Coordinates of N, CA and C in Angstrom, one line a residue:
T219 N 0.8 -1.2 0.0 CA 0.0 0.0 0.0 C 0.9 1.2 0.0
I220 N 0.6 2.2 -0.9 CA 1.4 3.4 -1.0 C 0.4 4.6 -0.7
T221 N 0.8 5.4 0.3 CA 0.0 6.5 0.7 C 0.7 7.8 0.4
V222 N 0.1 8.7 -0.2 CA 0.7 10.0 -0.4 C -0.2 11.1 0.3
E223 N 0.5 11.9 1.2 CA -0.2 12.9 1.9 C -0.2 14.2 1.1
V224 N 0.9 15.0 1.2 CA 1.0 16.2 0.4 C 2.5 16.2 -0.1
P225 N 2.7 15.7 -1.3 CA 4.0 15.6 -1.9 C 4.6 17.0 -2.0
G226 N 5.7 17.3 -1.4 CA 6.4 18.6 -1.6 C 7.5 18.5 -2.6
A227 N 8.5 19.4 -2.5 CA 9.6 19.4 -3.4 C 10.4 18.1 -3.3
G228 N 10.5 17.5 -2.0 CA 11.2 16.3 -1.8 C 10.3 15.2 -1.5
G229 N 9.2 15.1 -2.2 CA 8.2 14.0 -2.0 C 8.8 12.6 -2.4
P230 N 8.0 11.6 -2.1 CA 8.5 10.2 -2.3 C 8.6 9.9 -3.8
C231 N 9.5 9.0 -4.2 CA 9.6 8.5 -5.5 C 8.7 7.3 -5.7
L232 N 7.4 7.6 -5.9 CA 6.4 6.6 -5.9 C 6.6 5.4 -6.8
I233 N 6.8 5.7 -8.1 CA 6.9 4.7 -9.1 C 8.1 3.8 -8.9
A234 N 9.2 4.4 -8.6 CA 10.5 3.6 -8.3 C 10.3 2.8 -7.1
T235 N 9.7 3.4 -6.0 CA 9.5 2.6 -4.8 C 8.6 1.4 -5.0
A236 N 7.5 1.6 -5.7 CA 6.6 0.5 -6.0 C 7.3 -0.6 -6.9
T237 N 8.1 -0.1 -7.8 CA 8.8 -1.1 -8.7 C 9.9 -1.9 -8.0
Y238 N 10.7 -1.2 -7.2 CA 11.8 -1.9 -6.5 C 11.5 -2.4 -5.2
G239 N 10.3 -2.1 -4.7 CA 9.8 -2.8 -3.5 C 10.1 -2.1 -2.2
S240 N 11.0 -1.2 -2.2 CA 11.4 -0.5 -0.9 C 12.0 0.8 -1.2
E241 N 11.8 1.8 -0.2 CA 12.5 3.0 -0.3 C 14.0 2.9 0.0
L242 N 14.4 1.8 0.5 CA 15.8 1.6 0.8 C 16.6 0.9 -0.3
S243 N 15.9 0.6 -1.4 CA 16.6 0.0 -2.6 C 17.6 1.0 -3.1
E244 N 18.6 0.4 -3.8 CA 19.7 1.2 -4.3 C 19.2 2.3 -5.3
E245 N 18.3 1.9 -6.2 CA 17.8 2.8 -7.2 C 17.0 4.0 -6.6
V246 N 16.2 3.6 -5.6 CA 15.3 4.7 -5.0 C 16.2 5.6 -4.2
Q247 N 17.2 5.1 -3.5 CA 18.1 5.9 -2.7 C 18.9 6.9 -3.6
F248 N 19.3 6.3 -4.8 CA 20.1 7.2 -5.7 C 19.2 8.3 -6.2
L249 N 17.9 8.0 -6.6 CA 17.0 9.0 -7.1 C 16.8 10.1 -6.1
R250 N 16.5 9.7 -4.8 CA 16.2 10.6 -3.8 C 17.4 11.5 -3.4
N251 N 18.6 10.8 -3.3 CA 19.8 11.6 -3.0 C 20.2 12.6 -4.1
F252 N 20.1 12.2 -5.3 CA 20.4 13.1 -6.4 C 19.5 14.3 -6.4
R253 N 18.2 14.0 -6.2 CA 17.2 15.1 -6.1 C 17.4 16.0 -4.9
D254 N 17.5 15.4 -3.7 CA 17.5 16.2 -2.5 C 18.8 16.8 -2.2
E255 N 19.9 16.1 -2.5 CA 21.3 16.6 -2.1 C 22.0 17.4 -3.2
S256 N 21.4 17.3 -4.4 CA 22.0 18.1 -5.5 C 21.1 19.1 -6.1
V257 N 20.0 18.5 -6.8 CA 19.1 19.4 -7.6 C 18.4 20.4 -6.7
L258 N 17.8 20.0 -5.6 CA 17.0 20.9 -4.8 C 17.9 21.9 -4.0
K259 N 19.2 21.8 -4.1 CA 20.0 22.8 -3.4 C 20.4 23.9 -4.3
T260 N 19.8 23.9 -5.5 CA 20.0 25.0 -6.5 C 18.7 25.7 -6.8
K261 N 18.8 27.0 -7.2 CA 17.6 27.7 -7.5 C 16.9 27.2 -8.8
T262 N 17.8 26.9 -9.8 CA 17.2 26.4 -11.0 C 16.6 25.0 -10.9
G263 N 17.3 24.2 -10.1 CA 16.8 22.8 -9.9 C 15.5 22.8 -9.1
S264 N 15.4 23.6 -8.1 CA 14.2 23.7 -7.3 C 13.1 24.3 -8.1
S265 N 13.3 25.2 -9.0 CA 12.3 25.8 -9.8 C 11.7 24.8 -10.8
F266 N 12.6 24.0 -11.4 CA 12.2 23.0 -12.3 C 11.4 21.9 -11.6
M267 N 11.9 21.5 -10.4 CA 11.3 20.4 -9.7 C 9.9 20.8 -9.2
A268 N 9.6 22.0 -9.0 CA 8.3 22.5 -8.6 C 7.3 22.2 -9.8
V269 N 7.8 22.5 -11.0 CA 6.9 22.2 -12.2 C 6.8 20.7 -12.4
F270 N 8.0 20.0 -12.3 CA 8.0 18.6 -12.6 C 7.1 17.8 -11.6
N271 N 7.1 18.2 -10.3 CA 6.3 17.5 -9.3 C 4.8 17.7 -9.6
A272 N 4.4 18.9 -10.0 CA 3.0 19.1 -10.3 C 2.6 18.1 -11.4
W273 N 3.5 17.8 -12.4 CA 3.1 16.9 -13.5 C 3.3 15.4 -13.0
Y274 N 4.4 15.1 -12.3 CA 4.6 13.8 -11.8 C 3.6 13.2 -10.9
Y275 N 3.2 14.0 -9.9 CA 2.3 13.6 -8.9 C 0.8 13.6 -9.3
S276 N 0.6 14.1 -10.6 CA -0.7 14.0 -11.1 C -1.1 12.6 -11.6
F277 N -0.1 11.8 -11.8 CA -0.4 10.4 -12.3 C 0.4 9.3 -11.6
S278 N 1.5 9.7 -10.9 CA 2.3 8.6 -10.3 C 1.6 7.8 -9.2
P279 N 0.7 8.4 -8.3 CA 0.0 7.6 -7.3 C -0.8 6.5 -8.0
G280 N -1.4 6.8 -9.1 CA -2.2 5.7 -9.7 C -1.3 4.7 -10.3
V281 N -0.2 5.1 -11.0 CA 0.7 4.1 -11.6 C 1.3 3.2 -10.5
A282 N 1.7 3.9 -9.4 CA 2.3 3.1 -8.3 C 1.3 2.1 -7.7
R283 N 0.1 2.5 -7.6 CA -0.9 1.6 -7.0 C -1.1 0.4 -8.0
F284 N -1.1 0.7 -9.3 CA -1.3 -0.4 -10.2 C -0.1 -1.4 -10.1
I285 N 1.1 -0.9 -10.0 CA 2.2 -1.7 -9.9 C 2.1 -2.6 -8.6
G286 N 1.7 -1.9 -7.5 CA 1.6 -2.6 -6.3 C 0.5 -3.8 -6.3
E287 N -0.5 -3.5 -7.1 CA -1.6 -4.5 -7.2 C -1.3 -5.6 -8.2
H288 N -0.3 -5.4 -9.1 CA 0.0 -6.3 -10.2 C 1.6 -6.5 -10.2
P289 N 2.1 -7.4 -9.3 CA 3.5 -7.6 -9.1 C 4.1 -8.1 -10.4
A290 N 3.3 -8.7 -11.3 CA 3.9 -9.3 -12.5 C 4.5 -8.2 -13.5
V291 N 4.0 -7.0 -13.3 CA 4.4 -5.9 -14.2 C 5.7 -5.3 -13.8
T292 N 6.2 -5.6 -12.6 CA 7.4 -5.0 -12.1 C 8.6 -5.2 -13.0
T293 N 8.7 -6.4 -13.5 CA 9.9 -6.7 -14.4 C 9.9 -5.8 -15.6
V294 N 8.7 -5.6 -16.2 CA 8.6 -4.7 -17.4 C 8.9 -3.2 -17.0
V295 N 8.4 -2.8 -15.8 CA 8.7 -1.4 -15.4 C 10.2 -1.3 -15.0
K296 N 10.8 -2.3 -14.4 CA 12.2 -2.2 -14.2 C 13.0 -2.0 -15.5
F297 N 12.6 -2.8 -16.5 CA 13.3 -2.6 -17.8 C 13.1 -1.2 -18.4
T298 N 11.9 -0.7 -18.2 CA 11.6 0.7 -18.7 C 12.3 1.7 -17.9
L299 N 12.5 1.5 -16.6 CA 13.2 2.5 -15.8 C 14.7 2.4 -15.9
Y300 N 15.2 1.3 -16.4 CA 16.7 1.2 -16.5 C 17.4 2.3 -17.3
P301 N 17.0 2.6 -18.5 CA 17.7 3.7 -19.2 C 17.6 5.1 -18.5
P302 N 16.4 5.5 -18.0 CA 16.4 6.9 -17.4 C 17.3 6.9 -16.1
I303 N 17.3 5.8 -15.4 CA 18.2 5.8 -14.2 C 19.6 5.9 -14.5
R304 N 20.0 5.2 -15.6 CA 21.4 5.3 -16.0 C 21.7 6.7 -16.6
I305 N 20.8 7.3 -17.2 CA 20.9 8.7 -17.7 C 21.1 9.6 -16.6
L306 N 20.2 9.4 -15.5 CA 20.3 10.3 -14.4 C 21.7 10.1 -13.6
K307 N 22.2 8.9 -13.7 CA 23.5 8.7 -13.0 C 24.6 9.5 -13.8
I308 N 24.5 9.6 -15.1 CA 25.4 10.4 -15.9 C 25.2 11.8 -15.6
G309 N 24.0 12.3 -15.4 CA 23.7 13.6 -15.0 C 24.3 14.0 -13.7
A310 N 24.2 13.0 -12.7 CA 24.7 13.2 -11.4 C 26.3 13.4 -11.5
A311 N 26.9 12.6 -12.3 CA 28.3 12.7 -12.5 C 28.7 14.1 -13.1
V312 N 27.9 14.6 -14.0 CA 28.1 15.9 -14.6 C 28.0 17.0 -13.5
F313 N 26.9 16.8 -12.7 CA 26.7 17.8 -11.6 C 27.9 17.9 -10.7
S314 N 28.5 16.7 -10.4 CA 29.7 16.7 -9.5 C 30.9 17.4 -10.0
L315 N 30.9 17.7 -11.3 CA 32.1 18.3 -11.9 C 32.1 19.8 -11.6
F316 N 31.0 20.4 -11.0 CA 31.0 21.8 -10.7 C 30.7 22.0 -9.2
P317 N 31.7 21.6 -8.4 CA 31.4 21.7 -6.9 C 31.4 23.2 -6.5
T318 N 32.0 24.1 -7.2 CA 32.1 25.5 -6.8 C 31.0 26.3 -7.4
S319 N 30.2 25.8 -8.3 CA 29.1 26.5 -8.9 C 28.0 25.5 -9.1
L320 N 27.2 25.4 -8.1 CA 26.1 24.4 -8.1 C 25.0 24.8 -9.2
E321 N 24.8 26.1 -9.4 CA 23.8 26.5 -10.4 C 24.3 26.0 -11.8
T322 N 25.6 26.2 -12.1 CA 26.1 25.8 -13.4 C 26.0 24.3 -13.5
G323 N 26.3 23.6 -12.4 CA 26.2 22.1 -12.4 C 24.8 21.7 -12.6
A324 N 23.8 22.3 -12.0 CA 22.4 22.0 -12.2 C 22.0 22.1 -13.7
V325 N 22.4 23.3 -14.3 CA 22.0 23.5 -15.7 C 22.7 22.5 -16.6
M326 N 24.0 22.3 -16.4 CA 24.7 21.4 -17.3 C 24.2 20.0 -17.2
S327 N 23.9 19.6 -15.9 CA 23.4 18.3 -15.7 C 22.0 18.1 -16.3
G328 N 21.2 19.1 -16.2 CA 19.9 19.1 -16.9 C 20.0 19.0 -18.4
L329 N 20.9 19.7 -19.0 CA 21.1 19.7 -20.4 C 21.5 18.3 -20.9
V330 N 22.4 17.7 -20.1 CA 22.9 16.3 -20.5 C 21.8 15.3 -20.3
I331 N 21.0 15.4 -19.2 CA 19.9 14.4 -19.0 C 18.9 14.5 -20.0
T332 N 18.4 15.8 -20.3 CA 17.3 15.9 -21.3 C 17.7 15.6 -22.7
S333 N 19.0 15.9 -23.0 CA 19.5 15.6 -24.3 C 19.6 14.1 -24.5
L334 N 20.0 13.4 -23.5 CA 20.1 11.9 -23.7 C 18.7 11.3 -23.7
I335 N 17.8 11.8 -22.9 CA 16.4 11.3 -22.9 C 15.8 11.5 -24.3
G336 N 16.0 12.7 -24.9 CA 15.5 13.0 -26.2 C 16.1 12.1 -27.2
A337 N 17.4 11.8 -27.1 CA 18.1 10.9 -28.1 C 17.6 9.5 -28.0
V338 N 17.4 9.0 -26.7 CA 17.0 7.6 -26.5 C 15.6 7.3 -26.8
Y339 N 14.7 8.2 -26.4 CA 13.2 8.0 -26.4 C 12.5 8.6 -27.6
A340 N 12.8 9.9 -27.8 CA 12.1 10.6 -28.8 C 12.6 10.5 -30.2
A341 N 14.0 10.5 -30.3 CA 14.6 10.5 -31.7 C 14.2 9.3 -32.6
P342 N 14.2 8.1 -32.1 CA 13.8 7.0 -32.9 C 12.4 7.1 -33.5
A343 N 11.5 7.5 -32.7 CA 10.1 7.7 -33.1 C 10.0 8.8 -34.2
L344 N 10.7 9.9 -33.9 CA 10.7 11.1 -34.8 C 11.4 10.7 -36.1
A345 N 12.5 9.9 -36.1 CA 13.1 9.5 -37.3 C 12.2 8.6 -38.1
A346 N 11.5 7.7 -37.5 CA 10.5 6.9 -38.2 C 9.4 7.8 -38.9
F347 N 9.0 8.8 -38.2 CA 8.0 9.7 -38.8 C 8.5 10.5 -39.9
L348 N 9.7 11.0 -39.7 CA 10.4 11.8 -40.8 C 10.7 11.0 -42.0
G349 N 11.0 9.7 -41.8 CA 11.3 8.8 -42.9 C 10.1 8.5 -43.8
C350 N 9.0 8.8 -43.3 CA 7.7 8.5 -44.1 C 7.2 9.8 -44.8
S351 N 7.8 10.9 -44.5 CA 7.3 12.2 -45.1 C 8.4 13.1 -45.5
S352 N 8.6 13.3 -46.8 CA 9.6 14.2 -47.3 C 9.3 15.7 -46.8
R353 N 8.1 16.0 -46.8 CA 7.7 17.4 -46.3 C 8.1 17.6 -44.9
A354 N 7.8 16.6 -44.0 CA 8.2 16.7 -42.6 C 9.7 16.8 -42.5
R355 N 10.5 16.1 -43.4 CA 11.9 16.2 -43.3 C 12.4 17.6 -43.7
R356 N 11.8 18.2 -44.7 CA 12.2 19.6 -45.1 C 11.9 20.5 -43.9
I357 N 10.8 20.4 -43.3 CA 10.5 21.3 -42.1 C 11.4 21.0 -41.0
A358 N 11.8 19.8 -40.7 CA 12.7 19.5 -39.6 C 14.1 20.1 -39.9
K359 N 14.5 20.0 -41.1 CA 15.8 20.6 -41.4 C 15.8 22.1 -41.2
K360 N 14.7 22.8 -41.6 CA 14.6 24.2 -41.4 C 14.5 24.6 -39.9
L361 N 14.1 23.7 -39.1 CA 14.0 24.0 -37.7 C 15.3 23.9 -36.9
Q362 N 16.3 23.4 -37.5 CA 17.6 23.2 -36.8 C 18.1 24.5 -36.2
L363 N 18.3 25.6 -37.0 CA 18.8 26.8 -36.5 C 17.9 27.5 -35.5
P364 N 16.6 27.6 -35.8 CA 15.7 28.1 -34.8 C 15.7 27.4 -33.4
A365 N 15.9 26.1 -33.5 CA 16.0 25.3 -32.2 C 17.2 25.7 -31.4
I366 N 18.3 25.8 -32.1 CA 19.6 26.2 -31.5 C 19.4 27.6 -30.9
A367 N 18.8 28.5 -31.7 CA 18.6 29.9 -31.2 C 17.7 30.0 -30.0
F368 N 16.6 29.2 -30.0 CA 15.7 29.2 -28.9 C 16.3 28.7 -27.6
L369 N 17.1 27.6 -27.7 CA 17.7 27.0 -26.5 C 18.8 28.0 -26.0
S370 N 19.5 28.6 -26.9 CA 20.6 29.6 -26.5 C 20.0 30.8 -25.8
G371 N 18.9 31.3 -26.4 CA 18.2 32.4 -25.8 C 17.6 32.1 -24.4
T372 N 17.0 31.0 -24.3 CA 16.4 30.6 -23.0 C 17.5 30.4 -22.0
L373 N 18.6 29.8 -22.3 CA 19.7 29.6 -21.4 C 20.2 31.0 -20.9
A374 N 20.4 31.9 -21.9 CA 20.9 33.2 -21.5 C 19.9 33.9 -20.6
A375 N 18.6 33.8 -20.9 CA 17.6 34.5 -20.0 C 17.6 33.8 -18.6
L376 N 17.8 32.5 -18.6 CA 17.8 31.8 -17.3 C 19.0 32.2 -16.5
S377 N 20.1 32.3 -17.1 CA 21.3 32.8 -16.4 C 21.2 34.2 -15.8
F378 N 20.6 35.0 -16.6 CA 20.4 36.4 -16.2 C 19.4 36.5 -15.1
I379 N 18.3 35.9 -15.2 CA 17.2 35.9 -14.1 C 17.7 35.2 -12.8
T380 N 18.5 34.2 -13.0 CA 19.1 33.5 -11.8 C 20.0 34.4 -11.0
A381 N 20.9 35.1 -11.8 CA 21.9 36.0 -11.2 C 21.2 37.2 -10.5
L382 N 20.1 37.6 -11.0 CA 19.3 38.7 -10.4 C 18.4 38.3 -9.4
E383 N 18.3 36.9 -9.1 CA 17.3 36.4 -8.2 C 15.9 36.8 -8.5
G384 N 15.6 36.6 -9.7 CA 14.2 37.0 -10.2 C 13.1 36.2 -9.6
P385 N 11.9 36.5 -10.0 CA 10.7 35.8 -9.4 C 10.7 34.3 -9.7
A386 N 10.2 33.6 -8.7 CA 10.1 32.1 -8.8 C 9.4 31.6 -10.0
I387 N 8.2 32.3 -10.3 CA 7.4 31.9 -11.4 C 8.2 32.0 -12.8
L388 N 9.0 33.0 -12.9 CA 9.8 33.2 -14.1 C 10.9 32.1 -14.2
L389 N 11.5 31.8 -13.1 CA 12.5 30.7 -13.1 C 11.8 29.4 -13.5
M390 N 10.6 29.1 -13.0 CA 9.9 27.9 -13.4 C 9.7 27.8 -14.9
V391 N 9.2 29.0 -15.5 CA 9.0 29.0 -16.9 C 10.3 28.8 -17.7
L392 N 11.3 29.5 -17.3 CA 12.6 29.4 -18.0 C 13.2 28.0 -17.9
T393 N 13.2 27.4 -16.7 CA 13.8 26.1 -16.5 C 13.1 25.1 -17.3
S394 N 11.7 25.2 -17.3 CA 10.9 24.2 -18.1 C 11.2 24.4 -19.6
G395 N 11.4 25.7 -20.0 CA 11.7 26.0 -21.4 C 13.0 25.4 -21.8
V396 N 14.0 25.5 -21.0 CA 15.3 24.9 -21.3 C 15.2 23.4 -21.4
V397 N 14.5 22.8 -20.5 CA 14.4 21.3 -20.5 C 13.7 20.9 -21.8
L398 N 12.5 21.5 -22.1 CA 11.8 21.1 -23.3 C 12.6 21.4 -24.6
A399 N 13.3 22.6 -24.6 CA 14.0 22.9 -25.8 C 15.2 22.0 -26.0
S400 N 15.9 21.6 -24.9 CA 17.0 20.7 -25.0 C 16.5 19.3 -25.5
L401 N 15.4 18.8 -24.9 CA 14.9 17.5 -25.3 C 14.5 17.5 -26.8
A402 N 13.8 18.6 -27.2 CA 13.3 18.7 -28.6 C 14.5 18.8 -29.6
M403 N 15.5 19.6 -29.2 CA 16.6 19.8 -30.1 C 17.4 18.5 -30.2
S404 N 17.6 17.8 -29.1 CA 18.3 16.5 -29.2 C 17.5 15.5 -30.1
A405 N 16.2 15.4 -29.9 CA 15.4 14.5 -30.7 C 15.5 14.9 -32.2
L406 N 15.5 16.2 -32.5 CA 15.5 16.7 -33.9 C 16.9 16.3 -34.5
F407 N 18.0 16.7 -33.9 CA 19.3 16.4 -34.5 C 19.6 15.0 -34.6
V408 N 19.3 14.2 -33.5 CA 19.6 12.8 -33.6 C 18.8 12.0 -34.6
S409 N 17.5 12.4 -34.7 CA 16.6 11.8 -35.7 C 17.1 12.1 -37.1
L410 N 17.5 13.3 -37.4 CA 18.1 13.6 -38.7 C 19.4 12.9 -38.9
G411 N 20.2 12.7 -37.9 CA 21.4 11.9 -38.0 C 21.1 10.5 -38.3
L412 N 20.1 9.9 -37.7 CA 19.7 8.5 -37.9 C 19.2 8.3 -39.4
L413 N 18.5 9.3 -39.9 CA 18.0 9.2 -41.3 C 19.2 9.3 -42.2
Y414 N 20.2 10.2 -41.9 CA 21.3 10.3 -42.8 C 22.1 9.0 -42.8
V415 N 22.3 8.3 -41.6 CA 23.0 7.1 -41.6 C 22.2 6.0 -42.3
A416 N 20.9 6.0 -42.2 CA 20.1 5.0 -42.9 C 20.2 5.2 -44.4
Q417 N 20.2 6.4 -44.9 CA 20.3 6.7 -46.3 C 21.7 6.3 -46.8
W418 N 22.7 6.5 -46.0 CA 24.1 6.2 -46.4 C 24.2 4.7 -46.5
L419 N 23.6 3.9 -45.5 CA 23.7 2.5 -45.6 C 22.9 1.9 -46.8
Q420 N 21.8 2.6 -47.0 CA 20.9 2.1 -48.1 C 21.7 2.2 -49.5
H421 N 22.5 3.3 -49.6 CA 23.1 3.5 -50.9 C 24.5 2.8 -51.0
S422 N 25.1 2.6 -49.8 CA 26.4 2.0 -49.8 C 26.4 0.4 -49.8
W423 N 25.3 -0.1 -49.2 CA 25.2 -1.5 -49.1 C 25.1 -2.2 -50.4
P424 N 24.2 -1.8 -51.3 CA 24.1 -2.5 -52.6 C 25.4 -2.3 -53.4
A425 N 26.0 -1.2 -53.3 CA 27.3 -1.0 -54.0 C 28.4 -1.9 -53.5
G426 N 28.5 -2.1 -52.3 CA 29.4 -3.1 -51.7 C 29.1 -4.5 -52.1
L427 N 27.8 -4.8 -52.1 CA 27.4 -6.1 -52.5 C 27.7 -6.4 -53.9
H428 N 27.5 -5.5 -54.9 CA 27.8 -5.7 -56.3 C 29.3 -5.8 -56.5
L429 N 30.1 -5.0 -55.7 CA 31.5 -5.1 -55.9 C 32.0 -6.5 -55.4
H430 N 31.4 -7.0 -54.4 CA 31.8 -8.3 -53.9 C 31.4 -9.4 -55.0
E431 N 30.3 -9.2 -55.6 CA 29.8 -10.2 -56.6 C 30.7 -10.2 -57.8
R432 N 31.3 -9.0 -58.2 CA 32.2 -9.0 -59.4 C 33.4 -9.8 -59.1
H433 N 34.0 -9.7 -57.8 CA 35.2 -10.4 -57.5 C 34.9 -11.9 -57.4

């Protein structure tokens, strides 16, 4: 049984706890420590977590309850959680590279995490979609520079507002914007890269095969 009273900034990791069976499991402890001892000790991290928690706790109690009632699905959920936990561990390692500037560490860690999530989860689906539509591919290619400009501008604005200790609501908007922009840009560039590799293989494979047949 999983009970949620009022989840705050450091609320329980409901889905991970239900999946791994205990709040003392290695995975849950890592998630909690990274969040509480690293992310939440920064302004940018706390601002993003306020937005993230509003989204996460809107569905996680129901998902955790379902996992608790159906133990057979835990293996599938563990398999699903494996990539993001590994990605978060990479993000934690990046955060640790900036011991004298926690805000910089939080931003760099967030960029790495969201970029990897976009590459692993969103890029393959986007590549499949773009591969079916030449018009969508043309639009995607035109979006590359605007995507870079938007992420750069949002990062600059976030740095400026953080330095000035701006209002919390603005920090929430900007940190969420950076996360979404980073995820989208990663998915866009990786998907186009996958299409390029697929096209190269498509054209080079028959040529290599014919060359082999001649010999």
